[in-house]
Amino acid sequence: MIPPKDKPVVRLTGHDGNAFAVMGTVRKALKRAGADTEYVDKYFREATAGDYNTLLAVTMDYVDVE
């Protein structure tokens, strides 16, 4: 599992707040920052393990949110 070199910055305000849109935006940011598929899959497993608040908390662990 290869994490990104640097924690990517993702802007979520002003965008679609749909859970799938959030995860898609984070997936793209993680890939651009150098994360491998295994690392992105780990994000998805954790982000979908609970409700919307869990999604946001996990997202903030993996990326810096603006």
mmCIF file of N, CA and C in Angstrom:
data_model
loop_
_atom_site.group_PDB
_atom_site.id
_atom_site.type_symbol
_atom_site.label_atom_id
_atom_site.label_comp_id
_atom_site.label_asym_id
_atom_site.label_seq_id
_atom_site.Cartn_x
_atom_site.Cartn_y
_atom_site.Cartn_z
ATOM 1 N N MET A 1 0.853 -1.168 0.000
ATOM 2 C CA MET A 1 0.000 0.000 0.000
ATOM 3 C C MET A 1 0.900 1.232 0.000
ATOM 4 N N ILE A 2 0.657 2.105 -0.951
ATOM 5 C CA ILE A 2 1.465 3.316 -1.091
ATOM 6 C C ILE A 2 0.578 4.548 -0.861
ATOM 7 N N PRO A 3 0.817 5.276 0.233
ATOM 8 C CA PRO A 3 0.055 6.506 0.468
ATOM 9 C C PRO A 3 0.581 7.626 -0.426
ATOM 10 N N PRO A 4 -0.157 8.724 -0.509
ATOM 11 C CA PRO A 4 0.344 9.854 -1.301
ATOM 12 C C PRO A 4 1.596 10.441 -0.657
ATOM 13 N N LYS A 5 2.423 11.065 -1.483
ATOM 14 C CA LYS A 5 3.648 11.683 -0.974
ATOM 15 C C LYS A 5 3.317 12.791 0.025
ATOM 16 N N ASP A 6 2.356 13.613 -0.321
ATOM 17 C CA ASP A 6 1.868 14.682 0.549
ATOM 18 C C ASP A 6 0.356 14.548 0.654
ATOM 19 N N LYS A 7 -0.178 14.952 1.775
ATOM 20 C CA LYS A 7 -1.628 14.917 1.979
ATOM 21 C C LYS A 7 -2.267 15.930 1.026
ATOM 22 N N PRO A 8 -3.097 15.458 0.088
ATOM 23 C CA PRO A 8 -3.673 16.395 -0.875
ATOM 24 C C PRO A 8 -4.694 17.332 -0.234
ATOM 25 N N VAL A 9 -4.868 18.478 -0.863
ATOM 26 C CA VAL A 9 -5.859 19.464 -0.436
ATOM 27 C C VAL A 9 -7.057 19.346 -1.376
ATOM 28 N N VAL A 10 -8.248 19.239 -0.786
ATOM 29 C CA VAL A 10 -9.472 19.088 -1.569
ATOM 30 C C VAL A 10 -10.453 20.160 -1.143
ATOM 31 N N ARG A 11 -11.024 20.829 -2.105
ATOM 32 C CA ARG A 11 -12.046 21.833 -1.813
ATOM 33 C C ARG A 11 -13.412 21.176 -1.977
ATOM 34 N N LEU A 12 -14.167 21.095 -0.904
ATOM 35 C CA LEU A 12 -15.490 20.483 -0.951
ATOM 36 C C LEU A 12 -16.612 21.500 -0.884
ATOM 37 N N THR A 13 -16.336 22.685 -0.364
ATOM 38 C CA THR A 13 -17.374 23.698 -0.294
ATOM 39 C C THR A 13 -17.675 24.218 -1.694
ATOM 40 N N GLY A 14 -18.943 24.438 -1.947
ATOM 41 C CA GLY A 14 -19.354 24.939 -3.251
ATOM 42 C C GLY A 14 -19.526 23.842 -4.294
ATOM 43 N N HIS A 15 -19.326 22.589 -3.892
ATOM 44 C CA HIS A 15 -19.486 21.458 -4.801
ATOM 45 C C HIS A 15 -20.650 20.595 -4.321
ATOM 46 N N ASP A 16 -21.003 19.633 -5.105
ATOM 47 C CA ASP A 16 -22.056 18.694 -4.754
ATOM 48 C C ASP A 16 -21.669 17.973 -3.465
ATOM 49 N N GLY A 17 -22.533 18.003 -2.460
ATOM 50 C CA GLY A 17 -22.251 17.368 -1.185
ATOM 51 C C GLY A 17 -22.662 15.910 -1.138
ATOM 52 N N ASN A 18 -23.114 15.379 -2.257
ATOM 53 C CA ASN A 18 -23.479 13.981 -2.349
ATOM 54 C C ASN A 18 -22.287 13.123 -1.949
ATOM 55 N N ALA A 19 -22.537 12.063 -1.186
ATOM 56 C CA ALA A 19 -21.454 11.207 -0.692
ATOM 57 C C ALA A 19 -20.606 10.656 -1.834
ATOM 58 N N PHE A 20 -21.227 10.257 -2.926
ATOM 59 C CA PHE A 20 -20.474 9.704 -4.050
ATOM 60 C C PHE A 20 -19.611 10.774 -4.716
ATOM 61 N N ALA A 21 -20.111 11.992 -4.766
ATOM 62 C CA ALA A 21 -19.325 13.089 -5.338
ATOM 63 C C ALA A 21 -18.117 13.383 -4.458
ATOM 64 N N VAL A 22 -18.307 13.366 -3.145
ATOM 65 C CA VAL A 22 -17.202 13.601 -2.211
ATOM 66 C C VAL A 22 -16.140 12.526 -2.395
ATOM 67 N N MET A 23 -16.565 11.264 -2.409
ATOM 68 C CA MET A 23 -15.602 10.165 -2.550
ATOM 69 C C MET A 23 -14.886 10.205 -3.890
ATOM 70 N N GLY A 24 -15.583 10.595 -4.942
ATOM 71 C CA GLY A 24 -14.956 10.707 -6.254
ATOM 72 C C GLY A 24 -13.896 11.795 -6.285
ATOM 73 N N THR A 25 -14.196 12.914 -5.666
ATOM 74 C CA THR A 25 -13.244 14.021 -5.600
ATOM 75 C C THR A 25 -12.000 13.610 -4.806
ATOM 76 N N VAL A 26 -12.217 12.921 -3.701
ATOM 77 C CA VAL A 26 -11.091 12.475 -2.876
ATOM 78 C C VAL A 26 -10.276 11.421 -3.621
ATOM 79 N N ARG A 27 -10.942 10.513 -4.298
ATOM 80 C CA ARG A 27 -10.237 9.474 -5.064
ATOM 81 C C ARG A 27 -9.299 10.113 -6.080
ATOM 82 N N LYS A 28 -9.792 11.084 -6.824
ATOM 83 C CA LYS A 28 -8.962 11.764 -7.824
ATOM 84 C C LYS A 28 -7.772 12.455 -7.168
ATOM 85 N N ALA A 29 -8.014 13.117 -6.046
ATOM 86 C CA ALA A 29 -6.938 13.834 -5.356
ATOM 87 C C ALA A 29 -5.875 12.869 -4.829
ATOM 88 N N LEU A 30 -6.309 11.750 -4.275
ATOM 89 C CA LEU A 30 -5.359 10.768 -3.764
ATOM 90 C C LEU A 30 -4.517 10.180 -4.891
ATOM 91 N N LYS A 31 -5.150 9.854 -6.004
ATOM 92 C CA LYS A 31 -4.428 9.294 -7.153
ATOM 93 C C LYS A 31 -3.418 10.299 -7.703
ATOM 94 N N ARG A 32 -3.836 11.564 -7.849
ATOM 95 C CA ARG A 32 -2.933 12.601 -8.353
ATOM 96 C C ARG A 32 -1.739 12.794 -7.425
ATOM 97 N N ALA A 33 -1.960 12.567 -6.138
ATOM 98 C CA ALA A 33 -0.889 12.762 -5.151
ATOM 99 C C ALA A 33 0.023 11.541 -5.038
ATOM 100 N N GLY A 34 -0.283 10.477 -5.779
ATOM 101 C CA GLY A 34 0.614 9.323 -5.810
ATOM 102 C C GLY A 34 0.159 8.097 -5.049
ATOM 103 N N ALA A 35 -1.056 8.119 -4.493
ATOM 104 C CA ALA A 35 -1.553 6.944 -3.767
ATOM 105 C C ALA A 35 -1.858 5.817 -4.745
ATOM 106 N N ASP A 36 -1.631 4.585 -4.302
ATOM 107 C CA ASP A 36 -1.962 3.443 -5.155
ATOM 108 C C ASP A 36 -3.411 3.005 -4.921
ATOM 109 N N THR A 37 -3.859 2.051 -5.720
ATOM 110 C CA THR A 37 -5.243 1.586 -5.663
ATOM 111 C C THR A 37 -5.582 0.990 -4.305
ATOM 112 N N GLU A 38 -4.651 0.287 -3.716
ATOM 113 C CA GLU A 38 -4.891 -0.331 -2.407
ATOM 114 C C GLU A 38 -5.179 0.738 -1.346
ATOM 115 N N TYR A 39 -4.437 1.836 -1.390
ATOM 116 C CA TYR A 39 -4.640 2.926 -0.437
ATOM 117 C C TYR A 39 -6.005 3.583 -0.661
ATOM 118 N N VAL A 40 -6.363 3.812 -1.908
ATOM 119 C CA VAL A 40 -7.662 4.418 -2.239
ATOM 120 C C VAL A 40 -8.792 3.483 -1.809
ATOM 121 N N ASP A 41 -8.623 2.189 -2.019
ATOM 122 C CA ASP A 41 -9.633 1.215 -1.590
ATOM 123 C C ASP A 41 -9.820 1.250 -0.074
ATOM 124 N N LYS A 42 -8.724 1.422 0.652
ATOM 125 C CA LYS A 42 -8.796 1.530 2.115
ATOM 126 C C LYS A 42 -9.621 2.754 2.503
ATOM 127 N N TYR A 43 -9.398 3.871 1.819
ATOM 128 C CA TYR A 43 -10.205 5.072 2.072
ATOM 129 C C TYR A 43 -11.678 4.763 1.856
ATOM 130 N N PHE A 44 -12.023 4.125 0.739
ATOM 131 C CA PHE A 44 -13.415 3.814 0.432
ATOM 132 C C PHE A 44 -14.033 2.902 1.497
ATOM 133 N N ARG A 45 -13.309 1.889 1.942
ATOM 134 C CA ARG A 45 -13.835 0.977 2.974
ATOM 135 C C ARG A 45 -14.147 1.735 4.260
ATOM 136 N N GLU A 46 -13.223 2.580 4.678
ATOM 137 C CA GLU A 46 -13.418 3.343 5.913
ATOM 138 C C GLU A 46 -14.515 4.394 5.751
ATOM 139 N N ALA A 47 -14.537 5.066 4.609
ATOM 140 C CA ALA A 47 -15.503 6.138 4.385
ATOM 141 C C ALA A 47 -16.934 5.622 4.300
ATOM 142 N N THR A 48 -17.111 4.395 3.857
ATOM 143 C CA THR A 48 -18.459 3.837 3.701
ATOM 144 C C THR A 48 -18.851 2.929 4.863
ATOM 145 N N ALA A 49 -18.067 2.926 5.924
ATOM 146 C CA ALA A 49 -18.341 2.050 7.064
ATOM 147 C C ALA A 49 -19.403 2.605 8.012
ATOM 148 N N GLY A 50 -19.886 3.793 7.741
ATOM 149 C CA GLY A 50 -20.870 4.398 8.650
ATOM 150 C C GLY A 50 -21.774 5.351 7.902
ATOM 151 N N ASP A 51 -22.188 6.396 8.589
ATOM 152 C CA ASP A 51 -23.087 7.376 7.997
ATOM 153 C C ASP A 51 -22.301 8.516 7.335
ATOM 154 N N TYR A 52 -23.027 9.565 6.953
ATOM 155 C CA TYR A 52 -22.407 10.696 6.247
ATOM 156 C C TYR A 52 -21.352 11.373 7.120
ATOM 157 N N ASN A 53 -21.603 11.453 8.426
ATOM 158 C CA ASN A 53 -20.619 12.068 9.322
ATOM 159 C C ASN A 53 -19.325 11.255 9.351
ATOM 160 N N THR A 54 -19.451 9.944 9.289
ATOM 161 C CA THR A 54 -18.269 9.082 9.210
ATOM 162 C C THR A 54 -17.510 9.367 7.930
ATOM 163 N N LEU A 55 -18.230 9.484 6.827
ATOM 164 C CA LEU A 55 -17.608 9.805 5.543
ATOM 165 C C LEU A 55 -16.784 11.077 5.651
ATOM 166 N N LEU A 56 -17.347 12.118 6.235
ATOM 167 C CA LEU A 56 -16.638 13.394 6.341
ATOM 168 C C LEU A 56 -15.439 13.290 7.280
ATOM 169 N N ALA A 57 -15.582 12.588 8.388
ATOM 170 C CA ALA A 57 -14.470 12.440 9.336
ATOM 171 C C ALA A 57 -13.312 11.665 8.702
ATOM 172 N N VAL A 58 -13.628 10.585 8.010
ATOM 173 C CA VAL A 58 -12.593 9.792 7.352
ATOM 174 C C VAL A 58 -11.930 10.612 6.248
ATOM 175 N N THR A 59 -12.736 11.340 5.502
ATOM 176 C CA THR A 59 -12.205 12.178 4.431
ATOM 177 C C THR A 59 -11.191 13.168 4.979
ATOM 178 N N MET A 60 -11.500 13.762 6.128
ATOM 179 C CA MET A 60 -10.581 14.738 6.724
ATOM 180 C C MET A 60 -9.304 14.075 7.255
ATOM 181 N N ASP A 61 -9.350 12.769 7.496
ATOM 182 C CA ASP A 61 -8.133 12.037 7.882
ATOM 183 C C ASP A 61 -7.216 11.828 6.672
ATOM 184 N N TYR A 62 -7.806 11.664 5.498
ATOM 185 C CA TYR A 62 -7.039 11.321 4.305
ATOM 186 C C TYR A 62 -6.599 12.536 3.474
ATOM 187 N N VAL A 63 -7.368 13.619 3.542
ATOM 188 C CA VAL A 63 -7.036 14.829 2.784
ATOM 189 C C VAL A 63 -7.248 16.051 3.660
ATOM 190 N N ASP A 64 -6.622 17.155 3.273
ATOM 191 C CA ASP A 64 -6.905 18.435 3.922
ATOM 192 C C ASP A 64 -8.082 19.045 3.174
ATOM 193 N N VAL A 65 -9.141 19.355 3.895
ATOM 194 C CA VAL A 65 -10.367 19.874 3.291
ATOM 195 C C VAL A 65 -10.406 21.386 3.427
ATOM 196 N N GLU A 66 -10.685 22.040 2.291
ATOM 197 C CA GLU A 66 -10.852 23.508 2.307
ATOM 198 C C GLU A 66 -12.319 23.839 2.417
#
